[in-house]
Coordinates of C-alpha atoms and ligand atoms in Angstrom, one line a residue:
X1 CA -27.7 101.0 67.3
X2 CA -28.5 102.8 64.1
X3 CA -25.5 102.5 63.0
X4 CA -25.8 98.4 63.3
X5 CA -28.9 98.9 61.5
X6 CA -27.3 100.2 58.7
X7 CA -25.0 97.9 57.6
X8 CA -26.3 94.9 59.8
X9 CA -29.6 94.6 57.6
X10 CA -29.8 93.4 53.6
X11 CA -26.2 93.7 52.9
X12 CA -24.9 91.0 55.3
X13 CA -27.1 87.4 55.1
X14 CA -24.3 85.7 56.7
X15 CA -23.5 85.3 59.9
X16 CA -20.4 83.6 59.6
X17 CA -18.7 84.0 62.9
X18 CA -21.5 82.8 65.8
X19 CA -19.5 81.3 68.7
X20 CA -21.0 78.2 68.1
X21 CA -19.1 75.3 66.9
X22 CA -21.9 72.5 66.6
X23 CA -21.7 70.5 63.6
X24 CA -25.2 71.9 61.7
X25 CA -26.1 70.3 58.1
X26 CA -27.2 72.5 55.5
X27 CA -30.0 71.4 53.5
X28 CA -28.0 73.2 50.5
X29 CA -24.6 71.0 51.2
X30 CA -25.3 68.3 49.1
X31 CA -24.4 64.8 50.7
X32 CA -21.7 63.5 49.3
X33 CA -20.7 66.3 46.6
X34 CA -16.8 67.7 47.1
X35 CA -17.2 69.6 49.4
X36 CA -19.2 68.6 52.2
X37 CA -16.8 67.2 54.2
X38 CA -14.1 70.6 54.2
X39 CA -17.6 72.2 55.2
X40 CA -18.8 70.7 57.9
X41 CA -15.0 70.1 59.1
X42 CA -14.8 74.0 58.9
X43 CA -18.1 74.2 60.8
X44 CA -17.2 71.9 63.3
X45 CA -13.9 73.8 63.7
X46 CA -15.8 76.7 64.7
X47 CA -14.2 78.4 61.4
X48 CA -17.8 79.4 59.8
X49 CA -21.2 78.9 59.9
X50 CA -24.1 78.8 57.7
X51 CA -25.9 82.1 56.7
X52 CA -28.7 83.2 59.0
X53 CA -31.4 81.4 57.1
X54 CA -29.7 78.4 57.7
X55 CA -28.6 77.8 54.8
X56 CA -24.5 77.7 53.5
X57 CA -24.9 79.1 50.0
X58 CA -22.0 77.0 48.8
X59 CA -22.6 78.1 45.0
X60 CA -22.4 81.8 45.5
X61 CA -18.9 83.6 44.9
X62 CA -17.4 84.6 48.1
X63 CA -17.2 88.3 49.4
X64 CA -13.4 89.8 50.3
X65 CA -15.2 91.1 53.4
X66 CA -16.1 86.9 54.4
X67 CA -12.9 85.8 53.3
X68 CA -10.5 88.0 55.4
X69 CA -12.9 87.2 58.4
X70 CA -12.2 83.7 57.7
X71 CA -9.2 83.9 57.5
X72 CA -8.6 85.7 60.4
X73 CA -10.4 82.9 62.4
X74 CA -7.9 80.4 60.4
X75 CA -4.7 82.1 61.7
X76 CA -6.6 81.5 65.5
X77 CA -7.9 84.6 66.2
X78 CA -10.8 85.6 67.7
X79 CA -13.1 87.1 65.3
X80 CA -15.0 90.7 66.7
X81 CA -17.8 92.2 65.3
X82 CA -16.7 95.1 63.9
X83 CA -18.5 98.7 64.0
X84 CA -19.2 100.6 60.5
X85 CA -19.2 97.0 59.1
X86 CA -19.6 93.5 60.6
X87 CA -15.7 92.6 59.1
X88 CA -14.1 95.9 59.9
X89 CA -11.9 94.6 62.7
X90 CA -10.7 92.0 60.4
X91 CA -10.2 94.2 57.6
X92 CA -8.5 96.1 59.7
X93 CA -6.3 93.6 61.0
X94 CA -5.3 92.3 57.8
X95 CA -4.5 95.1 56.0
X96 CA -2.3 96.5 58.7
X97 CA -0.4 92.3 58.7
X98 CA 0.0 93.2 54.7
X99 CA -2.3 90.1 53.9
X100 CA -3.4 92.6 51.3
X101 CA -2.6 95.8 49.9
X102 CA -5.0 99.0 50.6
X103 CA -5.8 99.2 46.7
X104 CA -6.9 95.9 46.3
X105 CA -10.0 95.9 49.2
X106 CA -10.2 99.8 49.2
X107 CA -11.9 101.1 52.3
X108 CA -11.9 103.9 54.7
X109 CA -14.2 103.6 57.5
X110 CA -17.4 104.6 55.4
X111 CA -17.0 103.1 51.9
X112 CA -17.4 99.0 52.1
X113 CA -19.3 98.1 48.8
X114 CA -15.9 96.8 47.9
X115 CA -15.2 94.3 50.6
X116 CA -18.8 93.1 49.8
X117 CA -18.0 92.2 46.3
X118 CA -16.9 88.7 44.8
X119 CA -12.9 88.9 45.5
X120 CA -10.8 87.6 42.6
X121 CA -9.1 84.3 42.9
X122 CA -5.8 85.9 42.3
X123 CA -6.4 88.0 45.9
X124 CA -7.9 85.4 47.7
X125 CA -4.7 83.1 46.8
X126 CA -2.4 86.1 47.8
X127 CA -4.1 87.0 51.7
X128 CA -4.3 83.1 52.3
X129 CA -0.8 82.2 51.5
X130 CA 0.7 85.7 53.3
X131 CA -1.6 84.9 56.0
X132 CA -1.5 81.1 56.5
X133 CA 1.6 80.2 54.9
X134 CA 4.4 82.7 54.3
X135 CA 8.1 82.3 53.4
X136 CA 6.3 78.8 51.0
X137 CA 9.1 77.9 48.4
X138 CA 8.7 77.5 44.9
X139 CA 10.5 77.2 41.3
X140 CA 9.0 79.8 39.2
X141 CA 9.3 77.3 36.0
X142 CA 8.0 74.6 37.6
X143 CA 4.9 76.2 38.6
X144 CA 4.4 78.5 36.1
X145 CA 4.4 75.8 33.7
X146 CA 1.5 74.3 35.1
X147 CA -0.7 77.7 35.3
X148 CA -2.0 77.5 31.2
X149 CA -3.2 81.4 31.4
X150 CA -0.5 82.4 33.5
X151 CA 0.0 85.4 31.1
X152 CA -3.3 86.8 32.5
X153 CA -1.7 86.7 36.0
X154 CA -0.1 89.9 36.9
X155 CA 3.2 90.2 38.4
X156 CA 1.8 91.6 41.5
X157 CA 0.6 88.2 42.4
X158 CA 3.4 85.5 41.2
X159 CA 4.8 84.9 44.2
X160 CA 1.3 84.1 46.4
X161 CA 0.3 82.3 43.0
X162 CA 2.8 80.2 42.5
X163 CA 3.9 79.4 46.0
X164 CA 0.0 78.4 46.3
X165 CA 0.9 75.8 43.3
X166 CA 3.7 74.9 45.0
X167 CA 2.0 73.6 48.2
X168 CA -0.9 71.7 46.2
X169 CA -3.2 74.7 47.2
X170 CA -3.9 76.2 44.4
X171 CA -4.9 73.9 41.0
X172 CA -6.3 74.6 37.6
X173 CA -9.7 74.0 36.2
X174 CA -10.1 71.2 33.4
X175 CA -7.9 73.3 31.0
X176 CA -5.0 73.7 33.5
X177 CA -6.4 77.6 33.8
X178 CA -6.0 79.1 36.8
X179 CA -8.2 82.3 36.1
X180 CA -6.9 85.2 37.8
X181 CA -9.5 87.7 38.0
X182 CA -12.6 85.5 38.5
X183 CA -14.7 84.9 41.7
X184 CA -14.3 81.7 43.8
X185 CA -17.5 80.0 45.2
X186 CA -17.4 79.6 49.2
X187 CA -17.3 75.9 48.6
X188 CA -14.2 76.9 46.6
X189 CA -12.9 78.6 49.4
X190 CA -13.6 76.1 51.8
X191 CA -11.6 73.9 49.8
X192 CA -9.1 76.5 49.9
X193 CA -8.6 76.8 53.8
X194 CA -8.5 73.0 54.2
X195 CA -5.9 72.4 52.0
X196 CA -4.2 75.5 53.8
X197 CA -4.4 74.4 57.1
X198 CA -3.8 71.1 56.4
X199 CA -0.5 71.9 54.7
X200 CA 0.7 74.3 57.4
X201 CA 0.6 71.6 60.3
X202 CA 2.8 69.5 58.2
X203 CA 5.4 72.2 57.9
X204 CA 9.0 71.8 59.4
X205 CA 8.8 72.0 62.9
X206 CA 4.9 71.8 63.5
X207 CA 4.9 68.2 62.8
X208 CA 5.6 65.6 59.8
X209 CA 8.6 67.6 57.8
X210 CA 7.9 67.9 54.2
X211 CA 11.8 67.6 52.5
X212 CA 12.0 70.8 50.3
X213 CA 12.9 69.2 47.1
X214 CA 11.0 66.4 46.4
X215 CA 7.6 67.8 45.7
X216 CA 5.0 67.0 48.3
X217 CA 2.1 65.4 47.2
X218 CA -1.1 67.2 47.2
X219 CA -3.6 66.6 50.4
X220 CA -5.0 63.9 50.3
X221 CA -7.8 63.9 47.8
X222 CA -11.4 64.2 48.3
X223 CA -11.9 61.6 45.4
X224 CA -14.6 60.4 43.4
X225 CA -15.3 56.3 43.2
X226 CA -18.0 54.8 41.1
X227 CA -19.2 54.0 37.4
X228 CA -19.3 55.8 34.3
X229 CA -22.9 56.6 34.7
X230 CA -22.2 58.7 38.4
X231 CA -19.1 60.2 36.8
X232 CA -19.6 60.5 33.3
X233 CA -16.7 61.8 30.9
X234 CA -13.3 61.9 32.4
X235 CA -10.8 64.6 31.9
X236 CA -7.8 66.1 33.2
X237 CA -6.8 69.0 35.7
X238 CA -3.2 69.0 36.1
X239 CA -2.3 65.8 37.1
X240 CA -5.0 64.9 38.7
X241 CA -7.5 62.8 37.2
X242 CA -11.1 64.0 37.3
X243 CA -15.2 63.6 36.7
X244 CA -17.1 65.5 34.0
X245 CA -18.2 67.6 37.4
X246 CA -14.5 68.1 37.7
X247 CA -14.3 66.2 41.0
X248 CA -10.9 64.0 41.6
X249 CA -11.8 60.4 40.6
X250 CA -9.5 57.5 41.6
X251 CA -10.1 54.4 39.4
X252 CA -9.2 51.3 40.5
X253 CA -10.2 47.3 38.7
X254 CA -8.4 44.1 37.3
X255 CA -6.7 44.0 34.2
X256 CA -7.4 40.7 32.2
X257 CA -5.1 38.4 31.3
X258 CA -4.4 37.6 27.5
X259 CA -7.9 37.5 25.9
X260 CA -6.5 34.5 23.7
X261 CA -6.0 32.4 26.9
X262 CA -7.9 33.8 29.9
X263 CA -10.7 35.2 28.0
X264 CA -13.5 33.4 29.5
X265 CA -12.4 35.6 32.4
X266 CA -13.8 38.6 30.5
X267 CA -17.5 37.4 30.4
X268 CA -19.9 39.9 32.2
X269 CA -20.4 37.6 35.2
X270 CA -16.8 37.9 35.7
X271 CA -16.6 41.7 35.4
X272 CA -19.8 42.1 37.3
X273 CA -18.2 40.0 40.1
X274 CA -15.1 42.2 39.8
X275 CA -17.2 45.5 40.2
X276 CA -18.9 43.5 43.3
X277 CA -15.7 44.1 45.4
X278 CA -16.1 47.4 44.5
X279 CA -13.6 48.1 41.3
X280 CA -14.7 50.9 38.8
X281 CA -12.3 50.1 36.0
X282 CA -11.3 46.7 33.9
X283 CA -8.4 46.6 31.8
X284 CA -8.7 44.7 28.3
X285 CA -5.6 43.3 27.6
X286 CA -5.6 42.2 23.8
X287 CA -1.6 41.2 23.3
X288 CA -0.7 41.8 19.7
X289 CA 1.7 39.8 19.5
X290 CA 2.2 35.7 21.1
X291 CA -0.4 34.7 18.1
X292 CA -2.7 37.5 19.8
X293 CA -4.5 40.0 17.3
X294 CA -1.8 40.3 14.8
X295 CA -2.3 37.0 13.7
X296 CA -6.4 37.0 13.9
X297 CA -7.6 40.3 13.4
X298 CA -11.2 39.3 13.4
X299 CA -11.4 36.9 16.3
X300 CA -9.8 39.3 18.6
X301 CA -11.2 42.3 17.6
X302 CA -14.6 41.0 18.5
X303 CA -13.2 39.3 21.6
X304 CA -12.2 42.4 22.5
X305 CA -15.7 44.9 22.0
X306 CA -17.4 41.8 24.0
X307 CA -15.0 42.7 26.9
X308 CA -15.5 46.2 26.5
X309 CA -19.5 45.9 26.0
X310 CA -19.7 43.5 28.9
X311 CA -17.7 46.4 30.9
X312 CA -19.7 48.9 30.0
X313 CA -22.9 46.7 31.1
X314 CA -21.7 46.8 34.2
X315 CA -21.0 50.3 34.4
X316 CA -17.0 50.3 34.5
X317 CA -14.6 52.5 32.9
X318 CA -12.6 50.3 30.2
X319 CA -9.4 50.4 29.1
X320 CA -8.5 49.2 26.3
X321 CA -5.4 48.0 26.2
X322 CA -2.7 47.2 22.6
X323 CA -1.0 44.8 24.6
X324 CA 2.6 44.8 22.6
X325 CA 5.0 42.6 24.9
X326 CA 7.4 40.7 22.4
X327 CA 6.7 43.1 19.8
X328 CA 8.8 45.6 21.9
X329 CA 9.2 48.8 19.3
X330 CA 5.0 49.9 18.8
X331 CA 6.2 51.7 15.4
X332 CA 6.9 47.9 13.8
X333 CA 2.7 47.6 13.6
X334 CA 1.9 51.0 14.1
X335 CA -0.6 50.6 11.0
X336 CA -2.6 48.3 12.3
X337 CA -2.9 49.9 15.6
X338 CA -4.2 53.0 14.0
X339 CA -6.4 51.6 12.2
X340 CA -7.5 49.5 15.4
X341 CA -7.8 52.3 17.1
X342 CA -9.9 54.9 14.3
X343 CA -12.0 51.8 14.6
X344 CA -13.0 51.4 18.2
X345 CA -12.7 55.2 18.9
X346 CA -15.3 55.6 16.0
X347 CA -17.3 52.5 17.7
X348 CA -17.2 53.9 21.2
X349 CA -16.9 57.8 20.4
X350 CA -19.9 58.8 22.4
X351 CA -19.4 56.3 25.5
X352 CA -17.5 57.9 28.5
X353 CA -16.4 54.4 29.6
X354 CA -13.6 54.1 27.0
X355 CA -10.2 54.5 27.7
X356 CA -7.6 53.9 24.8
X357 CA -4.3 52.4 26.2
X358 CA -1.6 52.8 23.1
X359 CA 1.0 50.9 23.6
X360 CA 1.3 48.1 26.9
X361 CA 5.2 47.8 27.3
X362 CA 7.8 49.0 25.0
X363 CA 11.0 47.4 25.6
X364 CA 14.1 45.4 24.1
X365 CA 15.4 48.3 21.4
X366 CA 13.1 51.1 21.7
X367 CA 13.4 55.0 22.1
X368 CA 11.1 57.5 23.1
X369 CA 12.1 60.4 21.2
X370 CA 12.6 58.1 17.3
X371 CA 9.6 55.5 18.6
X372 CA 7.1 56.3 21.1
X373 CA 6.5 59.6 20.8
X374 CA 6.2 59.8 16.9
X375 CA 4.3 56.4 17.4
X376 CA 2.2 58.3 20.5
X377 CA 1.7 61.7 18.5
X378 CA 0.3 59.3 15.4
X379 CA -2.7 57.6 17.4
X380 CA -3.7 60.5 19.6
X381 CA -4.3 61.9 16.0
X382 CA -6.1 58.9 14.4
X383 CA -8.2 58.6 18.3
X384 CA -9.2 62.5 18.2
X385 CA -10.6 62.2 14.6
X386 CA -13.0 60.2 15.9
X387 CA -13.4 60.3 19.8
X388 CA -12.3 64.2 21.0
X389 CA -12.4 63.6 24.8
X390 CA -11.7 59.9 25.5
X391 CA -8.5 59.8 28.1
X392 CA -5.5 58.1 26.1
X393 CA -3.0 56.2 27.9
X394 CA 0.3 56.1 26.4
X395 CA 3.3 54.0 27.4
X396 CA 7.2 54.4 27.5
X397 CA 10.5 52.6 27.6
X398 CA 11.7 49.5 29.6
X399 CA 8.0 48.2 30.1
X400 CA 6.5 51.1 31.1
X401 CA 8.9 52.4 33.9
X402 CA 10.6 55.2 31.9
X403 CA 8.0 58.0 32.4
X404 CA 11.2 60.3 33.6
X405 CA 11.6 60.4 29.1
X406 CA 8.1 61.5 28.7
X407 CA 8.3 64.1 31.4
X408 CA 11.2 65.7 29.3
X409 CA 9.0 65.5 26.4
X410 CA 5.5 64.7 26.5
X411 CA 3.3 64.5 23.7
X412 CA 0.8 67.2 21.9
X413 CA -2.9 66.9 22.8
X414 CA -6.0 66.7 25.3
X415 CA -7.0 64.4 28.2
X416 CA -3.6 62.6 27.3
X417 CA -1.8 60.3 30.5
X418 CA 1.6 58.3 30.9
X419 CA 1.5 54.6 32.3
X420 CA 3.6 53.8 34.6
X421 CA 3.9 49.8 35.3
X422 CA 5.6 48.5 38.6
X423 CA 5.5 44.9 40.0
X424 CA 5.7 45.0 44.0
X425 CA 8.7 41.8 44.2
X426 CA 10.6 44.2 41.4
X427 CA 10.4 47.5 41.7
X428 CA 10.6 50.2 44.8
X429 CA 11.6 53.2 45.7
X430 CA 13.3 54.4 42.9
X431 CA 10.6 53.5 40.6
X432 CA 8.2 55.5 43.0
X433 CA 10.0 58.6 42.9
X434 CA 9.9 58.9 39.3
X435 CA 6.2 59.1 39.7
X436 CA 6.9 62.3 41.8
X437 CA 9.5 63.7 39.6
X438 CA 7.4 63.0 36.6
X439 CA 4.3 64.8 38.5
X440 CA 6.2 67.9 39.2
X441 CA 6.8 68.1 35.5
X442 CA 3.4 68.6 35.4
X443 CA 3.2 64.3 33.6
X444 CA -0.6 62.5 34.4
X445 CA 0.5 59.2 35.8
X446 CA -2.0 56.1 35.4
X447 CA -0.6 52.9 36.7
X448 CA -2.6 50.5 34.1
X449 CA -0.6 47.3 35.5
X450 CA 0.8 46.7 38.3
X451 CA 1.4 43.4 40.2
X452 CA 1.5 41.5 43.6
X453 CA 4.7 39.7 42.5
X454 CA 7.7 39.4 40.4
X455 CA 7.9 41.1 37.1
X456 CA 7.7 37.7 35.4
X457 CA 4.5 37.3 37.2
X458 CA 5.8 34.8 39.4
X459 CA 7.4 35.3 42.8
X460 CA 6.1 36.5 46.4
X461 CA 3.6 37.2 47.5
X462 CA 4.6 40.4 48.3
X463 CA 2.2 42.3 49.5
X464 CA 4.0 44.6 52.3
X465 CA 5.6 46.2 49.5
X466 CA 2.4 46.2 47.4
X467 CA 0.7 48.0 50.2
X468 CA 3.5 51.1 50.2
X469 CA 3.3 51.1 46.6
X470 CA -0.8 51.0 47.0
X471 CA -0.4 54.0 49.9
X472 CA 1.9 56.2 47.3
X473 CA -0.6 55.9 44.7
X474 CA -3.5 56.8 47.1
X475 CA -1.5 59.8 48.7
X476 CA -1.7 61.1 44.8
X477 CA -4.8 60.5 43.5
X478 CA -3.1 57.6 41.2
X479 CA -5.6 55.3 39.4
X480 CA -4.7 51.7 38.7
X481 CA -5.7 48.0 37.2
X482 CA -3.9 44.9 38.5
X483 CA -2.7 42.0 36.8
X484 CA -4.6 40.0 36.4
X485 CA -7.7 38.7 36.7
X486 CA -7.2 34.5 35.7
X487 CA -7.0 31.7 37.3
X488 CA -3.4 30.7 36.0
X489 CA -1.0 29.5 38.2
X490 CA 0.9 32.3 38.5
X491 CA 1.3 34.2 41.8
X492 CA 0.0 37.4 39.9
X493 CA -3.4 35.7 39.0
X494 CA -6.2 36.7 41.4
X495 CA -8.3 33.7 41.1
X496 CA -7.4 29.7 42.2
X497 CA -7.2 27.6 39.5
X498 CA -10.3 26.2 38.3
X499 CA -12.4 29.1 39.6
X500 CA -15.6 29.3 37.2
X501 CA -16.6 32.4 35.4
X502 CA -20.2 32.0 35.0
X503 CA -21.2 32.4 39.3
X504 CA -20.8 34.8 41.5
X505 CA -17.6 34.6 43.5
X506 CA -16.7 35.0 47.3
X507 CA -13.2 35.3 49.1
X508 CA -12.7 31.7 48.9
X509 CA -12.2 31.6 45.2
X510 CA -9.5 34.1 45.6
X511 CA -5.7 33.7 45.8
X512 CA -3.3 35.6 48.2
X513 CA -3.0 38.0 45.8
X514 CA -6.7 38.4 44.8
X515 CA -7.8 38.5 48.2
X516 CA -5.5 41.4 49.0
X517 CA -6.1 43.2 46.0
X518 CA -10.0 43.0 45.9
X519 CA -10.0 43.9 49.2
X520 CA -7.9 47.3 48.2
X521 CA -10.9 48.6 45.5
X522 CA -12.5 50.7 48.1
X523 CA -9.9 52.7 50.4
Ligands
DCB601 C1 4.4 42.6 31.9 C2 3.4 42.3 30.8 C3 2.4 41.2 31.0 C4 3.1 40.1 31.9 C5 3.4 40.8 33.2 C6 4.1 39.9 34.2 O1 5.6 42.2 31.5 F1 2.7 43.4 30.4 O2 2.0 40.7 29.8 O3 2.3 39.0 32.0 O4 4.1 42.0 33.1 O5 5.3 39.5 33.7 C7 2.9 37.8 31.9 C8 1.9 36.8 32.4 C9 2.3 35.4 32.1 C10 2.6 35.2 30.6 C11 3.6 36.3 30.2 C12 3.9 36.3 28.7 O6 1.7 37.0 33.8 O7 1.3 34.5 32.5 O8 3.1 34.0 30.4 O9 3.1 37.6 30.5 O10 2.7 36.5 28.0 C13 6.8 42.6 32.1 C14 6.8 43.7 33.0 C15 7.9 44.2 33.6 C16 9.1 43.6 33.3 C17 9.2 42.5 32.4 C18 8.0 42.0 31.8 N1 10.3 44.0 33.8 N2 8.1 40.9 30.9 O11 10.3 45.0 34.6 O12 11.4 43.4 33.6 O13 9.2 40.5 30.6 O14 7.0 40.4 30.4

C-alpha cells in the first residue's frame, strides 16, 4: 500500500487505463477542433481515458510512460497496473518486444523520472511503428526527401521514421520539419494511433490490400471546410493543404466562366448563392487572351477585383485565375502578367482570401523546363515581393495534365501548388494516377478546373465518372473549383439558361451538372 502511495500520488494525474469504455466528453476537447473525434473514438475504443479530474489535457506533451501503456492497449492487450510504477508492466513488456531500446526509456525497477518525461517524437514514431506496424516498406529517397530537417534525425531512427512517412503516419509541420527530438502533445498522439490502427487493418491479409508500389493515400483526412475568416491564412504541410492552425482544409467552389461573357455571374449575389450550397472557394477566371484582358487592361482588371471583393464579402477563398487558353506558351505575355500580378498581390497582400493562379492551361508548343518553369520561377518572385504567404497556383503542359514534369522539377519557393485540370467525359485513370505519382514526389496538387463533361465543355453528363474522380480527390485531401458557374449552353455550365444573377437560387435553377456538383460542396 505504501508503496502505491508513493508513486500513485502527484506524479500520475492520469488514469488512463479504467476499464471503462463509455464515451465521456471532456470539457477541454474542444468541439470540432482536430482532434476530437480520434479522441473520443480512442475513448470509446476503451484505448484511454481522461485524467482523473476529468479532464483530457490534450495540449500537454505526452509522457513515454502513457505512451507505451497506450500502446500496449493498441496492440490488444490488456493493460495491468503495474507495482513500483502504474506503467511498469507495460514498460516492461515493451522493452523486452524491442519496441524500444533500454537507453532510450532507462529504468530499473526504482528509477522512473524518465518514463515520466515528455518522449521525443523520434521515439514515439519508432515504439508505434515496431509495435503496430512492423516489416512497413519504404524508399529511403522518397521519404527522406519529404522530412526538411532530416539531418537532425539520427540514424538510429530512419527506418521507424521513414517507414512512418511511408504509411501517411508520420507528416511534417508547416515547414515540412519533422522535428526529431521535440515532445508530441497527447492530442498529437491520439492522432498518431488512429492513423496507426487505421493503416494496419488495411494491410495485406487483414482486409482492403494496399498494392505496394503505388503510394497509398493518407487516411482519410480530418479536414477543415469553411471561410477565410474560420481558417485564416493557408499554407502548406507536405502535400497537404492546411489552415493557419495547421488543420487539413479541403476547398471546394465554382470557377467562373470568362468574366468578358459570363461576368454578371460574378456579382456577390451570385457568389453568395454559391457559398449557400456550402462552397468555400470561387475561381476568377479572367482569360487573357479571346479579346479578354490583353486587349482591355482596364475594364478587366477592375472586373476582376469586383469578383475578388465580392468573394471576399462573402467570406470565400479566391483564386485568381490568368486564364491563358489560345495564348498557349505564358512566357509570350509574361510582362504583363507580372506586372498584373505585383499589382493585385500588392492590392490584396494582407487578405488570406487570395490565391494567385499563374498560368490556366499551357498547351499547343510549350515546355516546362524553357517555359513554365522560368515563366513560374519569374511570378512567384514578382508575387513574394509583395504578398509573402499567399498560396500560388502554377500550371503545366497539355492544359494542365502534365504535373508528372513538375514533379521532376518543381519550382523554388513557399506555399507554392501544381494544378492539375481533368474533365470527367476525357480523362480517367491514367490522369488520376499522376496525381499519386506526382504526390509521392512530394508535388501539392490543386485541381483549379475540373468538369462534368467533355474537355471542350460539351459532352455527357457524366457524372459516374465525375464521382470516382470526386472520391480520389476526397481520399487525398485534394481541393478543387468546377467549371463553371454560367448559364451557357454548355453541358459544363451549372446554371439553365436564363437563370438571373441578382436572387437567390434553389435546385431548380440548376442543370444536371450543377445540381450534382453543388450538391458535392459539403462531403
Ligand atoms: C479548358 C479551359 C476552359 C474551357 C474548358 C472546357 O480547356 F480552361 O477555358 O472552357 O476547359 O473546354 C471553354 C468553355 C466554352 C468556351 C471555350 C473557349 O466551356 O464555353 O467557348 O472555353 O473559350 C481545355 C481543357 C482541356 C483540354 C482542352 C481544352 N483537353 N480546350 O484536354 O484537350 O481546348 O480548351
Amino acid at each position: 500500500m505504501k508503496k502505491f502511495l508513493r508513486w500513485g500520488i502527484g506524479v500520475i494525474f492520469c488514469l488512463l487505463f479504467l476499464p471503462t469504455a463509455q464515451a465521456a466528453l471532456f470539457p477541454d476537447v474542444l468541439p470540432g477542433s482536430w482532434y476530437e473525434e480520434a479522441v473520443e473514438e480512442m475513448t470509446r475504443e476503451g484505448l484511454l481515458t481522461g485524467c482523473d479530474d476529468g479532464t483530457f489535457q490534450p495540449m500537454r506533451e505526452i509522457s513515454g510512460a502513457e505512451f507505451v501503456a497506450i500502446t500496449l492497449r493498441c496492440t490488444g492487450q490488456e493493460f495491468v497496473l503495474g507495482e513500483g510504477h502504474w506503467a511498469s508492466e507495460a514498460l516492461y513488456y515493451g522493452r523486452n518486444a524491442g519496441w524500444f531500446d533500454w537507453d532510450e526509456l532507462p529504468f530499473d525497477g526504482s528509477q522512473w523520472e524518465a518514463c515520466d518525461r515528455p518522449i521525443s517524437r523520434q521515439l514515439a514514431v519508432k515504439i508505434l511503428m515496431k509495435a503496430l506496424l512492423p516489416g512497413t516498406e519504404y524508399d529511403f529517397n522518397r521519404e527522406s526527401q519529404k522530412i526538411s530537417d532530416f539531418s537532425s534525425l539520427s540514424g538510429r531512427y530512419y527506418e521507424p521514421v521513414l517507414s512512418a512517412y511511408a504509411a501517411g503516419i508520420a507528416r511534417g509541420d508547416e515547414t515540412g520539419a519533422f522535428c526529431p527530438e521535440r515532445g508530441l502533445t497527447r492530442a498529437e498522439a491520439c492522432i498518431l494511433f488512429q492513423r496507426a490502427l487505421a493503416r494496419q487493418e488495411r494491410r495485406p491479409g487483414t482486409g482492403e490490400e494496399i498494392p505496394s508500389q503505388t503510394p497509398s493515400p493518407e487516411e482519410p483526412l480530418q479536414t477543415q471546410q469553411g471561410g477565410a475568416a474560420e481558417n485564416g491564412w493557408l499554407q502548406m504541410k507536405g502535400v497537404q493543404l492546411c489552415n493557419e492552425a495547421g488543420d487539413p482544409i479541403v476547398l471546394r467552389g465554382m470557377s467562373s466562366h470568362g468574366l468578358r461573357w459570363y461576368g454578371q455571374f460574378t456579382n456577390r449575389q451570385s457568389i453568395q448563392n454559391t457559398a449557400a450550397f456550402g462552397a468555400n472557394v470561387f475561381r476568377v477566371a479572367m482569360y487573357t487572351g479571346e479579346g479578354g484582358y490583353l486587349s482591355q487592361q482596364q475594364v478587366m482588371r477592375e472586373k476582376a477585383y469586383a469578383t475578388v471583393d465580392a468573394a471576399i464579402q462573402n467570406d470565400l477563398y479566391v483564386i485568381l485565375d490568368w486564364h491563358i487558353l489560345s495564348d498557349g506558351n505564358p512566357m509570350t505575355h509574361v510582362e504583363e502578367a507580372e506586372a498584373f500580378f505585383a499589382e493585385a498581390a500588392a492590392r490584396y497582400a494582407d487578405t488570406p482570401n487570395v490565391l494567385y493562379e499563374i498560368c490556366n492551361e499551357p498547351n499547343g508548343n510549350v515546355s516546362w523546363a524553357e517555359d513554365i518553369k522560368p515563366y513560374a520561377q519569374r511570378l512567384v518572385s514578382a508575387i513574394r515581393a509583395q504578398s509573402p504567404k499567399g498560396v500560388i497556383l502554377i500550371g503545366s503542359p497539355t492544359w494542365s495534365q502534365d504535373i508528372h514534369l513538375a514533379a521532376a522539377d518543381p519550382v523554388d519557393g513557399e506555399n507554392l501548388m501544381y494544378t492539375l485540370h481533368f474533365y470527367a467525359g476525357t480523362h480517367g485513370q491514367d490522369l488520376r494516377n499522376r496525381i499519386d505519382s506526382a504526390w509521392a514526389a512530394g508535388l501539392p496538387v490543386f485541381v483549379s478546373e475540373w468538369g462534368t463533361s467533355r474537355a471542350d465543355g460539351s459532352g455527357g453528363v457524366f457524372l459516374e465518372e465525375s464521382r470516382v474522380w470526386l472520391d480520389h480527390l476526397e481520399e487525398r485531401g485534394i481541393s478543387w473549383c468546377n467549371w463553371s458557374l454560367c448559364d451557357k449552353h454548355e453541358t459544363s455550365a451549372a446554371l439553365k439558361p436564363g437563370t438571373a444573377p441578382d436572387r437567390e437560387w434553389t435546385e431548380k435553377d440548376l442543370t444536371a451538372s450543377g445540381q450534382f456538383v453543388f450538391s458535392q460542396f459539403k462531403r
